[in-house]
Short mmCIF file of C-alpha atoms in Angstrom, two decimals:
data_model
loop_
_atom_site.label_atom_id
_atom_site.label_comp_id
_atom_site.label_asym_id
_atom_site.label_seq_id
_atom_site.Cartn_x
_atom_site.Cartn_y
_atom_site.Cartn_z
CA MET A 1 41.81 1.64 6.09
CA PRO A 2 41.34 -0.37 2.90
CA ALA A 3 39.86 -3.81 3.38
CA SER A 4 42.17 -6.80 3.16
CA PRO A 5 41.54 -9.23 0.27
CA SER A 6 39.91 -11.77 2.61
CA THR A 7 37.66 -9.09 4.16
CA ALA A 8 36.68 -7.81 0.72
CA ARG A 9 35.79 -11.35 -0.36
CA ALA A 10 33.65 -11.82 2.75
CA ILE A 11 31.82 -8.54 2.12
CA ASN A 12 31.19 -9.42 -1.51
CA ASP A 13 29.97 -12.92 -0.64
CA ARG A 14 27.55 -11.57 1.95
CA LEU A 15 26.26 -8.95 -0.50
CA ALA A 16 25.62 -11.56 -3.17
CA LEU A 17 23.85 -13.88 -0.74
CA ARG A 18 21.61 -11.09 0.51
CA LEU A 19 20.65 -10.21 -3.05
CA LEU A 20 19.81 -13.85 -3.79
CA GLN A 21 17.71 -13.98 -0.64
CA GLN A 22 15.84 -10.78 -1.52
CA GLU A 23 15.51 -11.14 -5.29
CA GLY A 24 15.45 -14.91 -5.79
CA PRO A 25 17.62 -16.75 -8.34
CA LEU A 26 19.93 -14.54 -10.41
CA THR A 27 22.45 -15.02 -13.21
CA ALA A 28 26.08 -14.02 -12.82
CA GLY A 29 25.36 -11.10 -15.13
CA GLN A 30 22.50 -9.92 -12.93
CA LEU A 31 24.71 -10.22 -9.84
CA LYS A 32 27.32 -8.11 -11.62
CA GLN A 33 24.74 -5.46 -12.42
CA LEU A 34 23.20 -5.36 -8.93
CA THR A 35 26.49 -5.44 -6.99
CA GLY A 36 28.54 -3.21 -9.26
CA LEU A 37 31.41 -5.70 -9.04
CA SER A 38 33.60 -6.68 -11.98
CA ARG A 39 32.88 -9.78 -14.01
CA PRO A 40 35.99 -11.68 -12.70
CA THR A 41 35.08 -10.80 -9.10
CA VAL A 42 31.53 -12.11 -9.56
CA ALA A 43 32.83 -15.26 -11.20
CA ASP A 44 35.16 -15.85 -8.24
CA LEU A 45 32.43 -15.34 -5.62
CA VAL A 46 30.00 -17.61 -7.50
CA GLU A 47 32.66 -20.32 -7.55
CA ARG A 48 33.39 -19.87 -3.82
CA LEU A 49 29.74 -19.91 -2.77
CA THR A 50 28.98 -22.93 -4.93
CA ALA A 51 31.94 -24.85 -3.53
CA SER A 52 30.85 -24.04 0.03
CA GLY A 53 27.35 -25.43 -0.61
CA LEU A 54 25.57 -22.09 -0.09
CA ILE A 55 24.33 -21.62 -3.66
CA THR A 56 23.68 -23.89 -6.61
CA VAL A 57 22.45 -23.76 -10.20
CA VAL A 58 18.65 -23.85 -10.08
CA GLY A 59 17.88 -23.35 -13.78
CA GLU A 60 18.55 -21.10 -16.73
CA SER A 61 17.39 -17.65 -17.63
CA GLY A 62 15.04 -17.04 -20.53
CA GLU A 63 17.83 -15.61 -22.66
CA GLN A 64 18.30 -17.22 -26.05
CA ARG A 65 22.05 -17.53 -25.60
CA ARG A 66 22.84 -20.61 -23.53
CA GLY A 67 25.94 -21.46 -21.57
CA PRO A 68 27.48 -20.35 -18.26
CA ASN A 69 26.12 -16.80 -18.51
CA ALA A 70 22.52 -18.06 -18.58
CA ARG A 71 22.75 -20.16 -15.43
CA LEU A 72 20.47 -19.08 -12.59
CA TYR A 73 22.00 -19.35 -9.13
CA GLY A 74 19.91 -19.65 -5.98
CA ILE A 75 20.44 -20.23 -2.28
CA VAL A 76 20.50 -23.89 -1.25
CA ALA A 77 17.19 -23.64 0.59
CA GLY A 78 17.24 -27.15 2.05
CA ARG A 79 20.55 -26.65 3.81
CA ALA A 80 18.70 -25.80 7.03
CA HIS A 81 15.19 -25.57 8.44
CA LEU A 82 13.67 -22.88 10.63
CA ALA A 83 10.79 -23.00 13.11
CA ALA A 84 8.51 -20.14 14.16
CA LEU A 85 6.15 -20.21 17.14
CA ASP A 86 3.29 -17.93 18.14
CA VAL A 87 2.70 -18.58 21.83
CA ARG A 88 -0.70 -17.53 23.12
CA THR A 89 -2.62 -17.96 26.35
CA GLU A 90 -4.73 -20.71 24.82
CA GLY A 91 -2.05 -22.59 22.92
CA VAL A 92 0.76 -22.47 20.39
CA PHE A 93 0.93 -22.18 16.59
CA VAL A 94 3.96 -23.54 14.71
CA LEU A 95 5.36 -23.40 11.22
CA VAL A 96 8.59 -24.76 9.78
CA SER A 97 10.27 -23.42 6.67
CA ASP A 98 13.42 -23.88 4.64
CA LEU A 99 16.28 -21.39 4.63
CA VAL A 100 14.62 -18.98 2.21
CA GLY A 101 11.34 -18.95 4.15
CA ARG A 102 9.28 -21.41 2.09
CA VAL A 103 6.78 -22.95 4.53
CA LEU A 104 7.03 -26.75 4.62
CA ALA A 105 4.67 -27.64 7.48
CA GLU A 106 2.31 -26.04 9.99
CA GLY A 107 0.87 -27.22 13.27
CA SER A 108 -0.81 -26.14 16.50
CA ALA A 109 -1.57 -27.32 20.00
CA PRO A 110 -4.55 -25.97 21.94
CA ILE A 111 -3.78 -25.80 25.65
CA GLY A 112 -6.59 -25.40 28.17
CA GLY A 113 -6.37 -22.90 30.98
CA ASP A 114 -6.56 -25.66 33.59
CA THR A 115 -3.60 -27.59 32.11
CA GLY A 116 -0.65 -27.88 34.49
CA THR A 117 2.67 -26.31 33.60
CA GLY A 118 4.48 -29.58 32.88
CA PRO A 119 1.79 -31.07 30.64
CA ALA A 120 1.33 -27.74 28.84
CA VAL A 121 5.04 -27.53 28.04
CA GLU A 122 5.02 -31.14 26.84
CA GLN A 123 2.07 -30.50 24.52
CA ALA A 124 3.76 -27.45 23.02
CA VAL A 125 7.13 -29.15 22.53
CA THR A 126 5.48 -32.22 21.01
CA ALA A 127 3.65 -29.98 18.52
CA VAL A 128 6.96 -28.45 17.47
CA GLU A 129 8.68 -31.84 17.11
CA ARG A 130 5.77 -33.19 15.08
CA THR A 131 5.79 -30.19 12.73
CA VAL A 132 9.56 -30.43 12.28
CA LYS A 133 9.25 -34.11 11.28
CA GLU A 134 6.47 -33.28 8.81
CA ALA A 135 8.65 -30.57 7.27
CA GLN A 136 11.60 -32.91 6.92
CA ALA A 137 9.38 -35.47 5.22
CA ALA A 138 8.04 -32.83 2.83
CA ALA A 139 11.44 -31.34 1.96
CA ALA A 140 13.47 -32.21 -1.10
CA PRO A 141 15.98 -35.03 -0.56
CA PRO A 142 19.62 -34.02 0.03
CA PRO A 143 22.18 -34.07 -2.76
CA GLU A 144 24.32 -37.18 -2.84
CA GLY A 145 27.02 -37.14 -0.19
CA VAL A 146 25.54 -34.17 1.75
CA SER A 147 25.00 -34.75 5.47
CA ALA A 148 23.05 -32.73 8.06
CA TRP A 149 20.56 -31.78 5.33
CA GLY A 150 17.42 -30.03 6.58
CA ARG A 151 18.63 -29.89 10.17
CA LEU A 152 16.60 -27.51 12.34
CA HIS A 153 18.89 -24.52 12.78
CA THR A 154 16.90 -21.77 14.54
CA VAL A 155 13.63 -21.55 16.46
CA GLY A 156 12.02 -18.11 16.75
CA ILE A 157 9.38 -17.72 19.46
CA GLY A 158 6.90 -14.85 19.75
CA ALA A 159 5.25 -14.57 23.16
CA PRO A 160 3.40 -11.93 25.19
CA GLY A 161 5.28 -10.34 28.06
CA LEU A 162 8.69 -8.85 28.74
CA VAL A 163 11.85 -10.34 27.27
CA ASP A 164 14.91 -9.53 29.38
CA PRO A 165 17.39 -7.82 27.02
CA ALA A 166 20.36 -9.08 29.08
CA THR A 167 19.44 -12.77 29.14
CA GLY A 168 16.86 -13.17 26.35
CA ASP A 169 14.53 -14.90 28.83
CA LEU A 170 10.79 -14.29 29.02
CA ARG A 171 10.17 -12.54 32.32
CA ASP A 172 7.37 -13.25 34.75
CA SER A 173 4.38 -11.08 33.84
CA GLY A 174 1.10 -10.95 35.70
CA GLY A 175 -1.69 -13.04 34.22
CA LEU A 176 0.44 -15.08 31.80
CA PRO A 177 0.61 -18.89 32.10
CA ALA A 178 3.74 -20.26 33.74
CA TRP A 179 4.35 -22.65 30.83
CA HIS A 180 5.23 -19.70 28.61
CA ARG A 181 8.42 -19.09 30.62
CA ARG A 182 9.40 -22.78 30.61
CA LEU A 183 8.90 -23.37 26.90
CA ALA A 184 12.16 -21.97 25.51
CA ALA A 185 14.32 -23.97 27.91
CA ALA A 186 12.34 -27.14 27.20
CA LEU A 187 12.73 -26.68 23.45
CA GLN A 188 16.47 -26.09 23.82
CA GLU A 189 16.76 -29.30 25.83
CA ARG A 190 14.79 -31.40 23.33
CA LEU A 191 16.35 -29.74 20.27
CA PRO A 192 19.94 -29.27 21.43
CA GLU A 193 21.38 -28.48 17.99
CA ALA A 194 18.93 -25.63 17.34
CA ARG A 195 19.30 -22.01 18.44
CA VAL A 196 16.18 -20.98 20.39
CA ARG A 197 15.32 -17.27 20.61
CA VAL A 198 12.36 -15.51 22.28
CA GLU A 199 10.97 -12.10 21.32
CA ASN A 200 7.94 -10.11 22.39
CA GLU A 201 5.03 -10.89 20.07
CA THR A 202 4.21 -7.26 19.28
CA ASN A 203 7.82 -6.53 18.36
CA LEU A 204 7.76 -9.44 15.92
CA ALA A 205 4.49 -8.22 14.43
CA ALA A 206 6.07 -4.81 13.83
CA LEU A 207 9.07 -6.37 12.09
CA ALA A 208 6.74 -8.38 9.85
CA GLU A 209 4.62 -5.33 8.97
CA GLN A 210 7.80 -3.40 8.19
CA ARG A 211 9.25 -6.11 5.95
CA GLU A 212 6.08 -7.48 4.32
CA GLY A 213 3.08 -5.40 5.36
CA ALA A 214 1.70 -1.94 6.00
CA ALA A 215 4.97 -0.23 7.03
CA ARG A 216 7.26 -1.25 4.19
CA ASP A 217 7.93 2.39 3.31
CA ARG A 218 8.47 3.57 6.91
CA ASP A 219 11.71 3.70 8.91
CA THR A 220 9.90 5.20 11.90
CA PHE A 221 6.48 4.06 13.08
CA VAL A 222 4.57 2.58 16.01
CA LEU A 223 2.55 -0.61 15.71
CA LEU A 224 -0.44 -0.67 18.04
CA TRP A 225 -1.40 -4.31 18.61
CA LEU A 226 -5.14 -4.91 18.95
CA GLY A 227 -5.87 -8.54 19.71
CA HIS A 228 -6.67 -10.50 22.84
CA GLY A 229 -4.66 -7.83 24.66
CA VAL A 230 -3.04 -4.59 23.58
CA GLY A 231 0.58 -3.64 23.10
CA ALA A 232 2.82 -1.38 21.08
CA ALA A 233 6.08 -1.80 19.21
CA VAL A 234 8.36 1.13 18.47
CA VAL A 235 10.58 1.31 15.38
CA LEU A 236 12.75 4.44 15.19
CA ASP A 237 15.10 5.11 12.27
CA GLY A 238 14.74 1.51 11.16
CA THR A 239 15.63 0.03 14.55
CA LEU A 240 13.28 -1.80 16.91
CA ARG A 241 13.49 -0.22 20.37
CA ARG A 242 13.11 -2.56 23.34
CA GLY A 243 13.92 -0.34 26.32
CA ALA A 244 16.14 -0.86 29.37
CA SER A 245 14.08 -3.77 30.69
CA GLY A 246 12.53 -4.96 27.44
CA GLY A 247 9.28 -3.20 28.26
CA THR A 248 8.96 -0.59 25.53
CA GLY A 249 5.36 -0.64 24.33
CA GLU A 250 3.66 -2.24 27.35
CA ILE A 251 0.81 0.11 26.67
CA GLY A 252 -1.77 -2.13 28.32
CA PHE A 253 -0.56 -0.72 31.65
CA LEU A 254 -0.99 2.90 30.51
CA PRO A 255 -3.31 4.76 32.93
CA VAL A 256 -6.19 6.23 30.93
CA PRO A 257 -9.48 8.01 31.63
CA GLY A 258 -12.65 6.00 31.47
CA THR A 259 -11.66 3.11 33.75
CA PRO A 260 -12.73 2.69 37.39
CA VAL A 261 -9.29 1.79 38.81
CA LEU A 262 -5.61 2.27 38.09
CA PRO A 263 -3.42 -0.56 36.79
CA SER A 264 -0.86 -2.15 39.09
CA ALA A 265 2.61 -3.57 38.52
CA THR A 266 1.11 -7.06 38.18
CA ASP A 267 -2.29 -6.35 36.62
CA CYS A 268 -3.14 -4.14 33.64
CA ASP A 269 -6.86 -3.98 34.52
CA GLY A 270 -7.69 -0.31 34.73
CA GLY A 271 -5.10 0.56 32.10
CA PHE A 272 -5.49 0.96 28.35
CA HIS A 273 -6.11 -2.81 28.20
CA SER A 274 -9.46 -2.20 29.90
CA LEU A 275 -10.49 0.13 27.06
CA ALA A 276 -9.10 -1.62 24.00
CA GLY A 277 -8.52 -5.28 24.89
CA ALA A 278 -10.72 -7.86 23.16
CA ALA A 279 -13.06 -8.38 26.12
CA ALA A 280 -13.64 -4.63 26.46
CA ILE A 281 -14.37 -4.26 22.74
CA ALA A 282 -16.78 -7.20 22.90
CA ARG A 283 -18.73 -5.47 25.70
CA LEU A 284 -18.73 -2.21 23.75
CA ALA A 285 -20.18 -4.00 20.72
CA VAL A 286 -23.03 -5.49 22.74
CA GLU A 287 -23.79 -2.05 24.18
CA HIS A 288 -24.27 -0.81 20.62
CA GLY A 289 -26.53 -3.65 19.58
CA LEU A 290 -24.00 -5.73 17.68
CA PRO A 291 -23.92 -9.53 18.05
CA ALA A 292 -21.81 -10.84 20.88
CA ALA A 293 -18.42 -12.27 20.02
CA GLY A 294 -18.00 -16.04 20.14
CA PRO A 295 -14.84 -16.23 22.20
CA ALA A 296 -13.90 -12.76 23.47
CA ASP A 297 -10.40 -13.03 22.06
CA GLY A 298 -8.65 -11.42 19.11
CA PRO A 299 -10.09 -13.63 16.33
CA GLY A 300 -13.58 -13.68 17.90
CA VAL A 301 -13.82 -9.90 18.31
CA ALA A 302 -12.31 -9.37 14.86
CA VAL A 303 -15.44 -11.01 13.42
CA VAL A 304 -17.61 -8.49 15.27
CA VAL A 305 -15.52 -5.54 14.07
CA ARG A 306 -15.57 -6.82 10.49
CA THR A 307 -19.37 -7.12 10.70
CA ALA A 308 -19.62 -3.56 12.00
CA VAL A 309 -17.48 -2.26 9.13
CA ALA A 310 -19.67 -4.07 6.60
CA ARG A 311 -22.85 -2.64 8.10
CA ALA A 312 -21.46 0.87 8.44
CA THR A 313 -20.38 0.98 4.80
CA ASP A 314 -23.62 -0.52 3.44
CA PRO A 315 -25.70 2.29 1.84
CA ASP A 316 -28.84 0.39 2.78
CA GLY A 317 -27.64 -0.46 6.30
CA GLY A 318 -30.58 1.24 8.02
CA PRO A 319 -30.70 1.21 11.83
CA ALA A 320 -28.14 -1.62 12.01
CA GLY A 321 -25.76 0.49 9.97
CA ALA A 322 -26.27 3.48 12.25
CA SER A 323 -25.53 1.34 15.32
CA ALA A 324 -22.40 0.03 13.67
CA GLU A 325 -21.30 3.60 12.89
CA ARG A 326 -21.69 4.57 16.55
CA PHE A 327 -19.77 1.50 17.67
CA LEU A 328 -16.87 2.22 15.33
CA ASP A 329 -16.82 5.86 16.44
CA ALA A 330 -16.67 4.80 20.09
CA LEU A 331 -13.99 2.20 19.38
CA ALA A 332 -11.90 4.72 17.44
CA GLY A 333 -12.16 7.15 20.35
CA ARG A 334 -10.82 4.51 22.73
CA ILE A 335 -7.95 3.53 20.45
CA ALA A 336 -7.05 7.17 19.88
CA ILE A 337 -6.51 7.68 23.62
CA GLY A 338 -3.70 5.16 23.67
CA ALA A 339 -2.34 6.22 20.29
CA ALA A 340 -2.25 9.90 21.30
CA SER A 341 -0.16 9.08 24.36
CA VAL A 342 2.43 7.31 22.19
CA VAL A 343 2.37 10.01 19.52
CA SER A 344 2.89 12.83 22.03
CA ILE A 345 6.10 11.21 23.29
CA LEU A 346 7.61 9.70 20.14
CA ASP A 347 6.14 11.66 17.21
CA PRO A 348 6.48 8.60 14.91
CA GLY A 349 4.51 10.07 12.02
CA CYS A 350 2.75 6.75 11.45
CA VAL A 351 0.69 4.39 13.62
CA VAL A 352 -0.18 0.93 12.29
CA LEU A 353 -3.24 -0.75 13.80
CA GLY A 354 -2.05 -4.35 14.00
CA GLY A 355 -3.42 -7.64 15.26
CA GLU A 356 -6.64 -9.34 14.24
CA ILE A 357 -8.81 -6.39 15.30
CA GLY A 358 -6.70 -3.75 13.58
CA GLN A 359 -6.80 -5.73 10.35
CA ALA A 360 -10.55 -6.31 10.65
CA GLY A 361 -11.22 -2.60 11.12
CA GLY A 362 -9.25 -1.82 7.98
CA ALA A 363 -9.19 1.62 6.49
CA VAL A 364 -12.63 2.44 7.93
CA LEU A 365 -11.41 2.19 11.52
CA ALA A 366 -7.99 3.65 10.73
CA GLU A 367 -9.55 6.79 9.23
CA ARG A 368 -11.70 7.29 12.32
CA VAL A 369 -8.70 6.93 14.63
CA ALA A 370 -6.70 9.38 12.49
CA GLU A 371 -9.51 11.94 12.63
CA ARG A 372 -9.60 11.78 16.43
CA LEU A 373 -5.82 12.03 16.65
CA ARG A 374 -5.97 15.22 14.62
CA ARG A 375 -8.26 16.69 17.27
CA MET A 376 -6.09 15.52 20.18
CA SER A 377 -2.55 16.16 18.91
CA PRO A 378 -0.78 18.88 16.88
CA LEU A 379 1.61 16.23 15.49
CA ALA A 380 0.78 15.02 12.00
CA THR A 381 0.25 11.26 12.20
CA GLU A 382 -0.84 8.84 9.50
CA VAL A 383 -2.88 5.87 10.72
CA ARG A 384 -2.84 2.65 8.71
CA ALA A 385 -4.50 -0.72 9.12
CA GLY A 386 -2.11 -3.63 9.44
CA HIS A 387 -1.99 -6.02 6.50
CA LEU A 388 -0.94 -9.21 8.29
CA GLY A 389 -3.35 -9.37 11.24
CA GLY A 390 -2.77 -12.08 13.81
CA GLY A 391 -0.44 -13.90 11.43
CA ALA A 392 2.13 -11.14 11.81
CA VAL A 393 3.64 -12.77 14.91
CA LEU A 394 4.42 -16.03 13.11
CA ARG A 395 5.77 -14.13 10.10
CA GLY A 396 7.94 -11.98 12.35
CA ALA A 397 9.24 -15.01 14.22
CA LEU A 398 10.09 -16.72 10.93
CA LEU A 399 11.81 -13.63 9.52
CA THR A 400 13.86 -13.24 12.69
CA ALA A 401 14.85 -16.93 12.67
CA ARG A 402 15.79 -16.68 9.00
CA ASP A 403 17.93 -13.60 9.57
CA ARG A 404 19.81 -15.22 12.45
CA ALA A 405 20.35 -18.48 10.61
CA GLN A 406 21.55 -16.76 7.48
CA ASP A 407 23.90 -14.51 9.46
CA GLU A 408 25.62 -17.63 10.76
CA LEU A 409 25.42 -19.87 7.70
CA PHE A 410 26.34 -17.10 5.29
CA ALA A 411 29.44 -16.15 7.26
CA PRO A 412 32.31 -17.22 4.95
CA ALA A 413 34.79 -19.64 6.41
CA ASP A 414 38.27 -18.31 7.13
CA ARG A 415 40.49 -18.46 4.09
#
């Protein structure tokens, strides 16, 4: 059935807004060229979107001819703010941006392991509120007569563990602090006008690598997270797959050879986590004569892996270089065990080594993992190092918050 005039207008408006979000400011002529719409139709949608406060004139193009055709239109970025959180065992990282993703403020709150649930939640929420206030102070002032300018619209949270696909709640997972599960509800209570959404951290990292990082040219791939713990995210035909219970990619629980025990439903010790988690990699490095990691977490072990790569690729590395080579070979063998299990089931064609450790290993580690996969599997699989490292979770949370906010704010009012 042909679209009604109002439906056609809504489709055209959304198309134009998406182009402005992706490409940045555009002239009416550029919108006409990119959308394929007629000049009168583009003029009408520009007028509608300007009147609704969604776009505004942000400058002029470099064309010599001045006038209406040279005006550059852009999204009204200050109309709403977005918050992104990366929730970790040892604390929370926060950033706040405007509607087009421009970061306005960043913050963090370290939370000790002996901190009670209530105080831990309070510290995390306070960090978010403080960062939001800093962003509002740093933002451009509202146009005259505009209210609710810079209001926090959406909060995206990336956290380890299972997110229930039916409720959106973070489920109880063995070994994770209780304050993780309380945080979303506490933020919703303190920030009642904002929409608070939780997503698994590895899933968010995969979305960020797909949009801005190593998987920009891939519709199907698996991201293997290598940080404090291990995890996997599965993107098939452009869609993130979460599974019936939200547990797709909980590869830390995968039973593997080389561990003394089997994992349990509440403890991933004995699973792939015991081979490729940060603490296990730190021990492997010491066994091969590399310096011990500071903290045996993702950032700490990433330093060790980066040092090993530098030594292994140094032509004058000597015995230290040889030890580093052996360490990277052993590490690649461990990673390949988990990757081969995923590849044999999903055949994704591409595995991205994400997280701080995957980024630190770079192409040197990725090539070693790929070589071992070729021995273990008949399925052709490219292995790439992630580009965004540990920052992928925050980027993914921000991108998700931006998408959800724009879906709501860009929805044209009934006409």
